[in-house]
């Protein structure tokens, strides 16, 4: 029997995500960066669309998420917002727009909300960015936290390996998650940590914990759409389940198009005016 109890018509809000956690309904979150794919993702019934700074990698071809700018994130957020009717839309605050000081963080978050019309923002980090998160929350902007592997800190970590395997880092993650919950974040993304640790955090905090590479004990899951659809085939971590081979489907279709053009088969009479 399906456990998908999603109401496919009611708008998803931050409050509704907390209600979903309370009744044990898992939250499905997926990235989107453009109008056309956001429309498909929303109509399929995904609960939360993340306009992730992974756009830096999958849309712009950068090696890390660091180069993407606030203007570029707003452009992606705006495109997604034009398509979405039901899902809650969260936009990632890009590297360098919130770590410096809380005033700058608030100004960046306000630009995202005002110019993209998105409904929430996501920031990477714990106690180090508490002041920025509190200031953004005080302006009535919903905030999603992001702990564990935080890709904007790749130059500090030096690797995308599993985080918080050691006790000290695990304890810090738990205390950061408690803090994010207490100050009023509406959800916390936890990336690439041991399943047992993520499950413990999900049990301890009131708000939903959305995992990526963090096991089945989380309140929901998030994946990068280009990875799970097999558009981006150069990324195969253990946690990734591929639901399609869109790169293969596109390659076959494009090759057939090339053949049809070269053979004079396209366009035919019915495809001409
Ligand atoms: O940018 C992104 O896509 C993300 C997810 C990996 C959670 O932050």
PDB file of C-alpha atoms and ligand atoms in Angstrom:
ATOM      1  CA  UNK A   1       0.000   0.000   0.000  1.00  0.00           C
ATOM      2  CA  UNK A   2       1.255   3.480  -0.823  1.00  0.00           C
ATOM      3  CA  UNK A   3       2.184   5.657   2.137  1.00  0.00           C
ATOM      4  CA  UNK A   4       2.016   8.776  -0.030  1.00  0.00           C
ATOM      5  CA  UNK A   5      -0.705  10.812   1.647  1.00  0.00           C
ATOM      6  CA  UNK A   6       0.218  14.030  -0.151  1.00  0.00           C
ATOM      7  CA  UNK A   7      -2.653  16.396  -0.906  1.00  0.00           C
ATOM      8  CA  UNK A   8      -1.821  17.390  -4.473  1.00  0.00           C
ATOM      9  CA  UNK A   9      -3.803  20.603  -4.501  1.00  0.00           C
ATOM     10  CA  UNK A  10      -3.145  22.411  -1.202  1.00  0.00           C
ATOM     11  CA  UNK A  11      -0.260  24.883  -1.177  1.00  0.00           C
ATOM     12  CA  UNK A  12       2.686  23.672   0.915  1.00  0.00           C
ATOM     13  CA  UNK A  13       3.702  26.084   3.677  1.00  0.00           C
ATOM     14  CA  UNK A  14       6.411  25.950   6.338  1.00  0.00           C
ATOM     15  CA  UNK A  15       3.696  25.226   8.935  1.00  0.00           C
ATOM     16  CA  UNK A  16       2.416  22.338   6.841  1.00  0.00           C
ATOM     17  CA  UNK A  17       5.885  20.766   6.750  1.00  0.00           C
ATOM     18  CA  UNK A  18       5.947  20.698  10.554  1.00  0.00           C
ATOM     19  CA  UNK A  19       2.449  19.112  10.560  1.00  0.00           C
ATOM     20  CA  UNK A  20       3.720  16.478   8.098  1.00  0.00           C
ATOM     21  CA  UNK A  21       6.534  15.613  10.501  1.00  0.00           C
ATOM     22  CA  UNK A  22       4.076  15.403  13.407  1.00  0.00           C
ATOM     23  CA  UNK A  23       1.906  12.864  11.597  1.00  0.00           C
ATOM     24  CA  UNK A  24       4.879  10.907  10.219  1.00  0.00           C
ATOM     25  CA  UNK A  25       4.370  11.843   6.563  1.00  0.00           C
ATOM     26  CA  UNK A  26       7.728  11.992   4.757  1.00  0.00           C
ATOM     27  CA  UNK A  27       8.662  15.161   2.898  1.00  0.00           C
ATOM     28  CA  UNK A  28       9.878  14.951  -0.723  1.00  0.00           C
ATOM     29  CA  UNK A  29      12.220  17.763  -1.764  1.00  0.00           C
ATOM     30  CA  UNK A  30      13.955  18.161  -5.114  1.00  0.00           C
ATOM     31  CA  UNK A  31      16.024  20.858  -6.800  1.00  0.00           C
ATOM     32  CA  UNK A  32      14.939  22.897  -9.820  1.00  0.00           C
ATOM     33  CA  UNK A  33      16.533  25.959 -11.368  1.00  0.00           C
ATOM     34  CA  UNK A  34      14.378  26.840 -14.367  1.00  0.00           C
ATOM     35  CA  UNK A  35      10.734  27.371 -15.358  1.00  0.00           C
ATOM     36  CA  UNK A  36      10.195  24.230 -17.465  1.00  0.00           C
ATOM     37  CA  UNK A  37      11.622  21.682 -15.050  1.00  0.00           C
ATOM     38  CA  UNK A  38      10.085  23.404 -12.000  1.00  0.00           C
ATOM     39  CA  UNK A  39       6.660  23.039 -13.653  1.00  0.00           C
ATOM     40  CA  UNK A  40       7.202  19.278 -14.098  1.00  0.00           C
ATOM     41  CA  UNK A  41       8.533  18.855 -10.552  1.00  0.00           C
ATOM     42  CA  UNK A  42       5.647  20.832  -9.035  1.00  0.00           C
ATOM     43  CA  UNK A  43       2.940  19.061 -11.046  1.00  0.00           C
ATOM     44  CA  UNK A  44       4.420  15.688 -10.036  1.00  0.00           C
ATOM     45  CA  UNK A  45       3.669  16.598  -6.403  1.00  0.00           C
ATOM     46  CA  UNK A  46       7.046  17.317  -4.821  1.00  0.00           C
ATOM     47  CA  UNK A  47       6.518  19.115  -1.482  1.00  0.00           C
ATOM     48  CA  UNK A  48       9.525  21.445  -1.497  1.00  0.00           C
ATOM     49  CA  UNK A  49      11.497  22.779  -4.458  1.00  0.00           C
ATOM     50  CA  UNK A  50      15.025  23.831  -3.627  1.00  0.00           C
ATOM     51  CA  UNK A  51      16.614  26.376  -5.925  1.00  0.00           C
ATOM     52  CA  UNK A  52      19.979  25.082  -4.787  1.00  0.00           C
ATOM     53  CA  UNK A  53      23.329  26.699  -5.290  1.00  0.00           C
ATOM     54  CA  UNK A  54      24.156  23.343  -6.909  1.00  0.00           C
ATOM     55  CA  UNK A  55      23.013  25.350  -9.963  1.00  0.00           C
ATOM     56  CA  UNK A  56      26.627  26.522  -9.899  1.00  0.00           C
ATOM     57  CA  UNK A  57      27.699  22.961 -10.794  1.00  0.00           C
ATOM     58  CA  UNK A  58      24.866  21.571 -12.893  1.00  0.00           C
ATOM     59  CA  UNK A  59      23.717  24.703 -14.721  1.00  0.00           C
ATOM     60  CA  UNK A  60      26.897  26.788 -14.955  1.00  0.00           C
ATOM     61  CA  UNK A  61      29.514  23.996 -15.048  1.00  0.00           C
ATOM     62  CA  UNK A  62      31.555  25.287 -12.101  1.00  0.00           C
ATOM     63  CA  UNK A  63      33.596  22.798 -10.050  1.00  0.00           C
ATOM     64  CA  UNK A  64      32.144  24.057  -6.743  1.00  0.00           C
ATOM     65  CA  UNK A  65      29.084  25.988  -5.519  1.00  0.00           C
ATOM     66  CA  UNK A  66      31.214  28.986  -4.526  1.00  0.00           C
ATOM     67  CA  UNK A  67      31.199  31.089  -7.731  1.00  0.00           C
ATOM     68  CA  UNK A  68      27.416  31.473  -8.114  1.00  0.00           C
ATOM     69  CA  UNK A  69      26.244  35.027  -7.386  1.00  0.00           C
ATOM     70  CA  UNK A  70      23.233  36.507  -5.629  1.00  0.00           C
ATOM     71  CA  UNK A  71      21.961  37.896  -8.956  1.00  0.00           C
ATOM     72  CA  UNK A  72      22.225  34.439 -10.542  1.00  0.00           C
ATOM     73  CA  UNK A  73      20.377  32.765  -7.639  1.00  0.00           C
ATOM     74  CA  UNK A  74      17.642  35.410  -7.915  1.00  0.00           C
ATOM     75  CA  UNK A  75      17.383  34.758 -11.669  1.00  0.00           C
ATOM     76  CA  UNK A  76      16.934  31.001 -11.038  1.00  0.00           C
ATOM     77  CA  UNK A  77      14.491  31.618  -8.169  1.00  0.00           C
ATOM     78  CA  UNK A  78      12.383  33.970 -10.281  1.00  0.00           C
ATOM     79  CA  UNK A  79      12.184  31.448 -13.145  1.00  0.00           C
ATOM     80  CA  UNK A  80      11.117  28.664 -10.769  1.00  0.00           C
ATOM     81  CA  UNK A  81       8.540  30.820  -8.987  1.00  0.00           C
ATOM     82  CA  UNK A  82       6.754  31.574 -12.277  1.00  0.00           C
ATOM     83  CA  UNK A  83       6.068  27.838 -12.693  1.00  0.00           C
ATOM     84  CA  UNK A  84       5.207  26.668  -9.184  1.00  0.00           C
ATOM     85  CA  UNK A  85       1.681  26.514  -7.782  1.00  0.00           C
ATOM     86  CA  UNK A  86       1.850  24.009  -4.925  1.00  0.00           C
ATOM     87  CA  UNK A  87       5.377  23.321  -3.652  1.00  0.00           C
ATOM     88  CA  UNK A  88       7.152  25.501  -1.106  1.00  0.00           C
ATOM     89  CA  UNK A  89      10.074  27.197  -2.884  1.00  0.00           C
ATOM     90  CA  UNK A  90      13.353  27.668  -0.992  1.00  0.00           C
ATOM     91  CA  UNK A  91      16.302  29.564  -2.478  1.00  0.00           C
ATOM     92  CA  UNK A  92      19.889  28.929  -1.357  1.00  0.00           C
ATOM     93  CA  UNK A  93      21.787  31.992  -0.167  1.00  0.00           C
ATOM     94  CA  UNK A  94      25.061  31.866  -2.115  1.00  0.00           C
ATOM     95  CA  UNK A  95      28.540  31.820  -0.608  1.00  0.00           C
ATOM     96  CA  UNK A  96      29.682  35.232   0.591  1.00  0.00           C
ATOM     97  CA  UNK A  97      26.252  36.790   1.013  1.00  0.00           C
ATOM     98  CA  UNK A  98      25.587  35.958   4.682  1.00  0.00           C
ATOM     99  CA  UNK A  99      28.760  34.857   6.489  1.00  0.00           C
ATOM    100  CA  UNK A 100      30.346  38.307   6.818  1.00  0.00           C
ATOM    101  CA  UNK A 101      27.839  40.126   8.973  1.00  0.00           C
ATOM    102  CA  UNK A 102      24.182  39.823   9.827  1.00  0.00           C
ATOM    103  CA  UNK A 103      23.200  43.157   8.228  1.00  0.00           C
ATOM    104  CA  UNK A 104      24.558  41.995   4.884  1.00  0.00           C
ATOM    105  CA  UNK A 105      22.851  38.626   5.397  1.00  0.00           C
ATOM    106  CA  UNK A 106      19.488  40.313   5.919  1.00  0.00           C
ATOM    107  CA  UNK A 107      19.993  42.558   2.875  1.00  0.00           C
ATOM    108  CA  UNK A 108      20.812  39.484   0.731  1.00  0.00           C
ATOM    109  CA  UNK A 109      17.785  37.553   2.021  1.00  0.00           C
ATOM    110  CA  UNK A 110      15.496  40.514   1.409  1.00  0.00           C
ATOM    111  CA  UNK A 111      16.734  40.788  -2.185  1.00  0.00           C
ATOM    112  CA  UNK A 112      15.992  37.073  -2.727  1.00  0.00           C
ATOM    113  CA  UNK A 113      12.464  37.392  -1.302  1.00  0.00           C
ATOM    114  CA  UNK A 114      11.621  40.692  -3.035  1.00  0.00           C
ATOM    115  CA  UNK A 115      13.078  39.942  -6.457  1.00  0.00           C
ATOM    116  CA  UNK A 116      12.481  36.201  -6.871  1.00  0.00           C
ATOM    117  CA  UNK A 117       9.212  36.006  -4.862  1.00  0.00           C
ATOM    118  CA  UNK A 118      10.522  32.813  -3.233  1.00  0.00           C
ATOM    119  CA  UNK A 119       9.064  31.727   0.104  1.00  0.00           C
ATOM    120  CA  UNK A 120      12.158  30.875   2.157  1.00  0.00           C
ATOM    121  CA  UNK A 121      15.945  30.843   2.126  1.00  0.00           C
ATOM    122  CA  UNK A 122      18.536  28.217   3.077  1.00  0.00           C
ATOM    123  CA  UNK A 123      21.920  28.932   4.702  1.00  0.00           C
ATOM    124  CA  UNK A 124      24.804  26.564   5.414  1.00  0.00           C
ATOM    125  CA  UNK A 125      26.245  26.389   8.924  1.00  0.00           C
ATOM    126  CA  UNK A 126      25.511  26.333  12.642  1.00  0.00           C
ATOM    127  CA  UNK A 127      26.503  28.518  15.566  1.00  0.00           C
ATOM    128  CA  UNK A 128      28.972  30.512  13.419  1.00  0.00           C
ATOM    129  CA  UNK A 129      26.099  32.090  11.469  1.00  0.00           C
ATOM    130  CA  UNK A 130      23.518  32.242  14.282  1.00  0.00           C
ATOM    131  CA  UNK A 131      23.384  36.046  14.267  1.00  0.00           C
ATOM    132  CA  UNK A 132      22.717  36.155  10.512  1.00  0.00           C
ATOM    133  CA  UNK A 133      19.940  33.559  10.790  1.00  0.00           C
ATOM    134  CA  UNK A 134      18.300  35.373  13.714  1.00  0.00           C
ATOM    135  CA  UNK A 135      18.353  38.685  11.873  1.00  0.00           C
ATOM    136  CA  UNK A 136      16.783  37.124   8.746  1.00  0.00           C
ATOM    137  CA  UNK A 137      14.138  35.390  10.874  1.00  0.00           C
ATOM    138  CA  UNK A 138      13.359  38.674  12.653  1.00  0.00           C
ATOM    139  CA  UNK A 139      12.335  40.140   9.283  1.00  0.00           C
ATOM    140  CA  UNK A 140       9.736  37.391   8.865  1.00  0.00           C
ATOM    141  CA  UNK A 141      11.743  35.403   6.338  1.00  0.00           C
ATOM    142  CA  UNK A 142      11.561  31.612   6.868  1.00  0.00           C
ATOM    143  CA  UNK A 143      14.973  29.960   7.124  1.00  0.00           C
ATOM    144  CA  UNK A 144      16.019  26.365   6.403  1.00  0.00           C
ATOM    145  CA  UNK A 145      19.320  25.334   8.001  1.00  0.00           C
ATOM    146  CA  UNK A 146      21.944  23.100   6.377  1.00  0.00           C
ATOM    147  CA  UNK A 147      24.383  21.004   8.457  1.00  0.00           C
ATOM    148  CA  UNK A 148      26.783  18.097   7.935  1.00  0.00           C
ATOM    149  CA  UNK A 149      28.537  18.328   4.587  1.00  0.00           C
ATOM    150  CA  UNK A 150      28.195  21.989   3.668  1.00  0.00           C
ATOM    151  CA  UNK A 151      29.565  22.331   0.112  1.00  0.00           C
ATOM    152  CA  UNK A 152      30.276  26.072   0.457  1.00  0.00           C
ATOM    153  CA  UNK A 153      33.011  25.051   2.966  1.00  0.00           C
ATOM    154  CA  UNK A 154      34.710  22.577   0.602  1.00  0.00           C
ATOM    155  CA  UNK A 155      37.976  24.519   0.769  1.00  0.00           C
ATOM    156  CA  UNK A 156      38.015  24.037   4.545  1.00  0.00           C
ATOM    157  CA  UNK A 157      37.009  20.341   4.462  1.00  0.00           C
ATOM    158  CA  UNK A 158      39.165  19.507   1.408  1.00  0.00           C
ATOM    159  CA  UNK A 159      36.888  16.564   0.571  1.00  0.00           C
ATOM    160  CA  UNK A 160      33.221  15.660  -0.029  1.00  0.00           C
ATOM    161  CA  UNK A 161      33.562  12.593   2.244  1.00  0.00           C
ATOM    162  CA  UNK A 162      30.984  11.684   4.919  1.00  0.00           C
ATOM    163  CA  UNK A 163      30.994  14.196   7.804  1.00  0.00           C
ATOM    164  CA  UNK A 164      30.558  13.837  11.569  1.00  0.00           C
ATOM    165  CA  UNK A 165      31.895  10.297  11.933  1.00  0.00           C
ATOM    166  CA  UNK A 166      33.962  11.485  14.920  1.00  0.00           C
ATOM    167  CA  UNK A 167      32.240  12.148  18.237  1.00  0.00           C
ATOM    168  CA  UNK A 168      33.263  15.810  18.536  1.00  0.00           C
ATOM    169  CA  UNK A 169      31.853  16.712  15.119  1.00  0.00           C
ATOM    170  CA  UNK A 170      28.711  14.666  15.766  1.00  0.00           C
ATOM    171  CA  UNK A 171      28.160  16.477  19.100  1.00  0.00           C
ATOM    172  CA  UNK A 172      28.594  19.852  17.382  1.00  0.00           C
ATOM    173  CA  UNK A 173      26.080  18.862  14.708  1.00  0.00           C
ATOM    174  CA  UNK A 174      23.535  17.873  17.373  1.00  0.00           C
ATOM    175  CA  UNK A 175      24.024  21.126  19.261  1.00  0.00           C
ATOM    176  CA  UNK A 176      23.801  23.183  16.009  1.00  0.00           C
ATOM    177  CA  UNK A 177      20.571  21.380  15.062  1.00  0.00           C
ATOM    178  CA  UNK A 178      19.066  22.073  18.519  1.00  0.00           C
ATOM    179  CA  UNK A 179      20.042  25.740  18.160  1.00  0.00           C
ATOM    180  CA  UNK A 180      18.501  26.039  14.641  1.00  0.00           C
ATOM    181  CA  UNK A 181      15.315  24.457  15.977  1.00  0.00           C
ATOM    182  CA  UNK A 182      15.182  26.750  19.038  1.00  0.00           C
ATOM    183  CA  UNK A 183      15.740  30.017  17.173  1.00  0.00           C
ATOM    184  CA  UNK A 184      12.949  29.220  14.708  1.00  0.00           C
ATOM    185  CA  UNK A 185      14.234  27.634  11.497  1.00  0.00           C
ATOM    186  CA  UNK A 186      11.386  25.722   9.797  1.00  0.00           C
ATOM    187  CA  UNK A 187      13.530  22.788   8.609  1.00  0.00           C
ATOM    188  CA  UNK A 188      17.111  21.542   8.588  1.00  0.00           C
ATOM    189  CA  UNK A 189      18.863  19.864   5.665  1.00  0.00           C
ATOM    190  CA  UNK A 190      21.487  17.374   6.841  1.00  0.00           C
ATOM    191  CA  UNK A 191      23.945  16.231   4.201  1.00  0.00           C
ATOM    192  CA  UNK A 192      26.146  13.133   4.106  1.00  0.00           C
ATOM    193  CA  UNK A 193      26.420  12.053   7.737  1.00  0.00           C
ATOM    194  CA  UNK A 194      25.953   8.585   9.325  1.00  0.00           C
ATOM    195  CA  UNK A 195      22.302   7.481   9.230  1.00  0.00           C
ATOM    196  CA  UNK A 196      22.213   6.857  12.991  1.00  0.00           C
ATOM    197  CA  UNK A 197      23.281  10.431  13.767  1.00  0.00           C
ATOM    198  CA  UNK A 198      20.738  12.005  11.375  1.00  0.00           C
ATOM    199  CA  UNK A 199      17.958   9.813  12.815  1.00  0.00           C
ATOM    200  CA  UNK A 200      18.897  10.921  16.327  1.00  0.00           C
ATOM    201  CA  UNK A 201      18.745  14.584  15.303  1.00  0.00           C
ATOM    202  CA  UNK A 202      15.365  14.036  13.606  1.00  0.00           C
ATOM    203  CA  UNK A 203      14.028  12.543  16.845  1.00  0.00           C
ATOM    204  CA  UNK A 204      15.381  15.360  18.987  1.00  0.00           C
ATOM    205  CA  UNK A 205      14.248  18.430  17.053  1.00  0.00           C
ATOM    206  CA  UNK A 206      10.710  19.672  16.487  1.00  0.00           C
ATOM    207  CA  UNK A 207      11.248  20.752  12.884  1.00  0.00           C
ATOM    208  CA  UNK A 208      11.636  18.416   9.898  1.00  0.00           C
ATOM    209  CA  UNK A 209      15.096  17.101   9.112  1.00  0.00           C
ATOM    210  CA  UNK A 210      15.551  16.627   5.373  1.00  0.00           C
ATOM    211  CA  UNK A 211      18.388  14.262   4.546  1.00  0.00           C
ATOM    212  CA  UNK A 212      20.686  13.854   1.566  1.00  0.00           C
ATOM    213  CA  UNK A 213      22.993  10.908   2.084  1.00  0.00           C
ATOM    214  CA  UNK A 214      21.814  10.845   5.701  1.00  0.00           C
ATOM    215  CA  UNK A 215      19.753   7.630   5.776  1.00  0.00           C
ATOM    216  CA  UNK A 216      16.085   6.735   6.109  1.00  0.00           C
ATOM    217  CA  UNK A 217      15.544   8.038   9.636  1.00  0.00           C
ATOM    218  CA  UNK A 218      15.106  11.643   8.443  1.00  0.00           C
ATOM    219  CA  UNK A 219      11.693  13.292   8.088  1.00  0.00           C
ATOM    220  CA  UNK A 220      12.238  13.776   4.365  1.00  0.00           C
ATOM    221  CA  UNK A 221      14.740  13.457   1.551  1.00  0.00           C
ATOM    222  CA  UNK A 222      16.274  15.837  -0.973  1.00  0.00           C
ATOM    223  CA  UNK A 223      18.174  15.067  -4.176  1.00  0.00           C
ATOM    224  CA  UNK A 224      19.555  17.148  -7.007  1.00  0.00           C
ATOM    225  CA  UNK A 225      17.129  16.600  -9.908  1.00  0.00           C
ATOM    226  CA  UNK A 226      19.865  16.424 -12.548  1.00  0.00           C
ATOM    227  CA  UNK A 227      21.562  13.608 -10.593  1.00  0.00           C
ATOM    228  CA  UNK A 228      18.454  11.489  -9.890  1.00  0.00           C
ATOM    229  CA  UNK A 229      17.204  11.797 -13.480  1.00  0.00           C
ATOM    230  CA  UNK A 230      20.586  10.797 -14.908  1.00  0.00           C
ATOM    231  CA  UNK A 231      21.142  14.092 -16.749  1.00  0.00           C
ATOM    232  CA  UNK A 232      24.372  14.650 -14.826  1.00  0.00           C
ATOM    233  CA  UNK A 233      26.114  11.281 -15.082  1.00  0.00           C
ATOM    234  CA  UNK A 234      29.469  12.359 -13.717  1.00  0.00           C
ATOM    235  CA  UNK A 235      28.330  12.162 -10.087  1.00  0.00           C
ATOM    236  CA  UNK A 236      27.594   8.774  -8.530  1.00  0.00           C
ATOM    237  CA  UNK A 237      27.804   8.843  -4.738  1.00  0.00           C
ATOM    238  CA  UNK A 238      26.471   5.814  -2.865  1.00  0.00           C
ATOM    239  CA  UNK A 239      23.429   7.736  -1.603  1.00  0.00           C
ATOM    240  CA  UNK A 240      22.185   8.609  -5.088  1.00  0.00           C
ATOM    241  CA  UNK A 241      19.356   6.520  -6.575  1.00  0.00           C
ATOM    242  CA  UNK A 242      19.003   7.077 -10.340  1.00  0.00           C
ATOM    243  CA  UNK A 243      15.361   7.054 -11.375  1.00  0.00           C
ATOM    244  CA  UNK A 244      15.974   7.600 -15.101  1.00  0.00           C
ATOM    245  CA  UNK A 245      18.635   7.809 -17.764  1.00  0.00           C
ATOM    246  CA  UNK A 246      17.615  11.117 -19.303  1.00  0.00           C
ATOM    247  CA  UNK A 247      21.089  11.692 -20.747  1.00  0.00           C
ATOM    248  CA  UNK A 248      20.687   8.384 -22.646  1.00  0.00           C
ATOM    249  CA  UNK A 249      17.160   9.272 -23.806  1.00  0.00           C
ATOM    250  CA  UNK A 250      18.319  12.720 -24.960  1.00  0.00           C
ATOM    251  CA  UNK A 251      21.345  11.289 -26.755  1.00  0.00           C
ATOM    252  CA  UNK A 252      19.185   8.783 -28.706  1.00  0.00           C
ATOM    253  CA  UNK A 253      16.626  11.465 -29.634  1.00  0.00           C
ATOM    254  CA  UNK A 254      19.252  14.018 -30.689  1.00  0.00           C
ATOM    255  CA  UNK A 255      21.119  11.445 -32.815  1.00  0.00           C
ATOM    256  CA  UNK A 256      17.839  10.488 -34.529  1.00  0.00           C
ATOM    257  CA  UNK A 257      17.155  14.195 -35.215  1.00  0.00           C
ATOM    258  CA  UNK A 258      20.626  14.624 -36.754  1.00  0.00           C
ATOM    259  CA  UNK A 259      20.066  11.555 -38.968  1.00  0.00           C
ATOM    260  CA  UNK A 260      16.618  12.801 -40.064  1.00  0.00           C
ATOM    261  CA  UNK A 261      17.979  16.263 -40.955  1.00  0.00           C
ATOM    262  CA  UNK A 262      20.963  14.839 -42.866  1.00  0.00           C
ATOM    263  CA  UNK A 263      18.748  12.319 -44.726  1.00  0.00           C
ATOM    264  CA  UNK A 264      16.218  15.017 -45.685  1.00  0.00           C
ATOM    265  CA  UNK A 265      13.554  13.093 -43.743  1.00  0.00           C
ATOM    266  CA  UNK A 266      12.813  16.067 -41.434  1.00  0.00           C
ATOM    267  CA  UNK A 267      10.715  18.085 -42.030  1.00  0.00           C
ATOM    268  CA  UNK A 268       8.218  16.045 -44.075  1.00  0.00           C
ATOM    269  CA  UNK A 269       5.152  17.401 -45.838  1.00  0.00           C
ATOM    270  CA  UNK A 270       2.951  17.370 -42.722  1.00  0.00           C
ATOM    271  CA  UNK A 271       5.592  19.279 -40.784  1.00  0.00           C
ATOM    272  CA  UNK A 272       5.747  22.034 -43.441  1.00  0.00           C
ATOM    273  CA  UNK A 273       3.418  24.983 -44.292  1.00  0.00           C
TER     274      UNK A 273
HETATM  275  O1  LIG B   1      22.403  23.169  -3.544  1.00  0.00           O
HETATM  276  C1  LIG B   1      21.799  22.090  -3.357  1.00  0.00           C
HETATM  277  O2  LIG B   1      21.318  21.443  -4.284  1.00  0.00           O
HETATM  278  C2  LIG B   1      21.685  21.619  -1.985  1.00  0.00           C
HETATM  279  C3  LIG B   1      21.226  20.208  -1.791  1.00  0.00           C
HETATM  280  C4  LIG B   1      22.319  19.285  -2.117  1.00  0.00           C
HETATM  281  C5  LIG B   1      20.681  19.990  -0.446  1.00  0.00           C
HETATM  282  O3  LIG B   1      21.979  22.328  -1.071  1.00  0.00           O
END
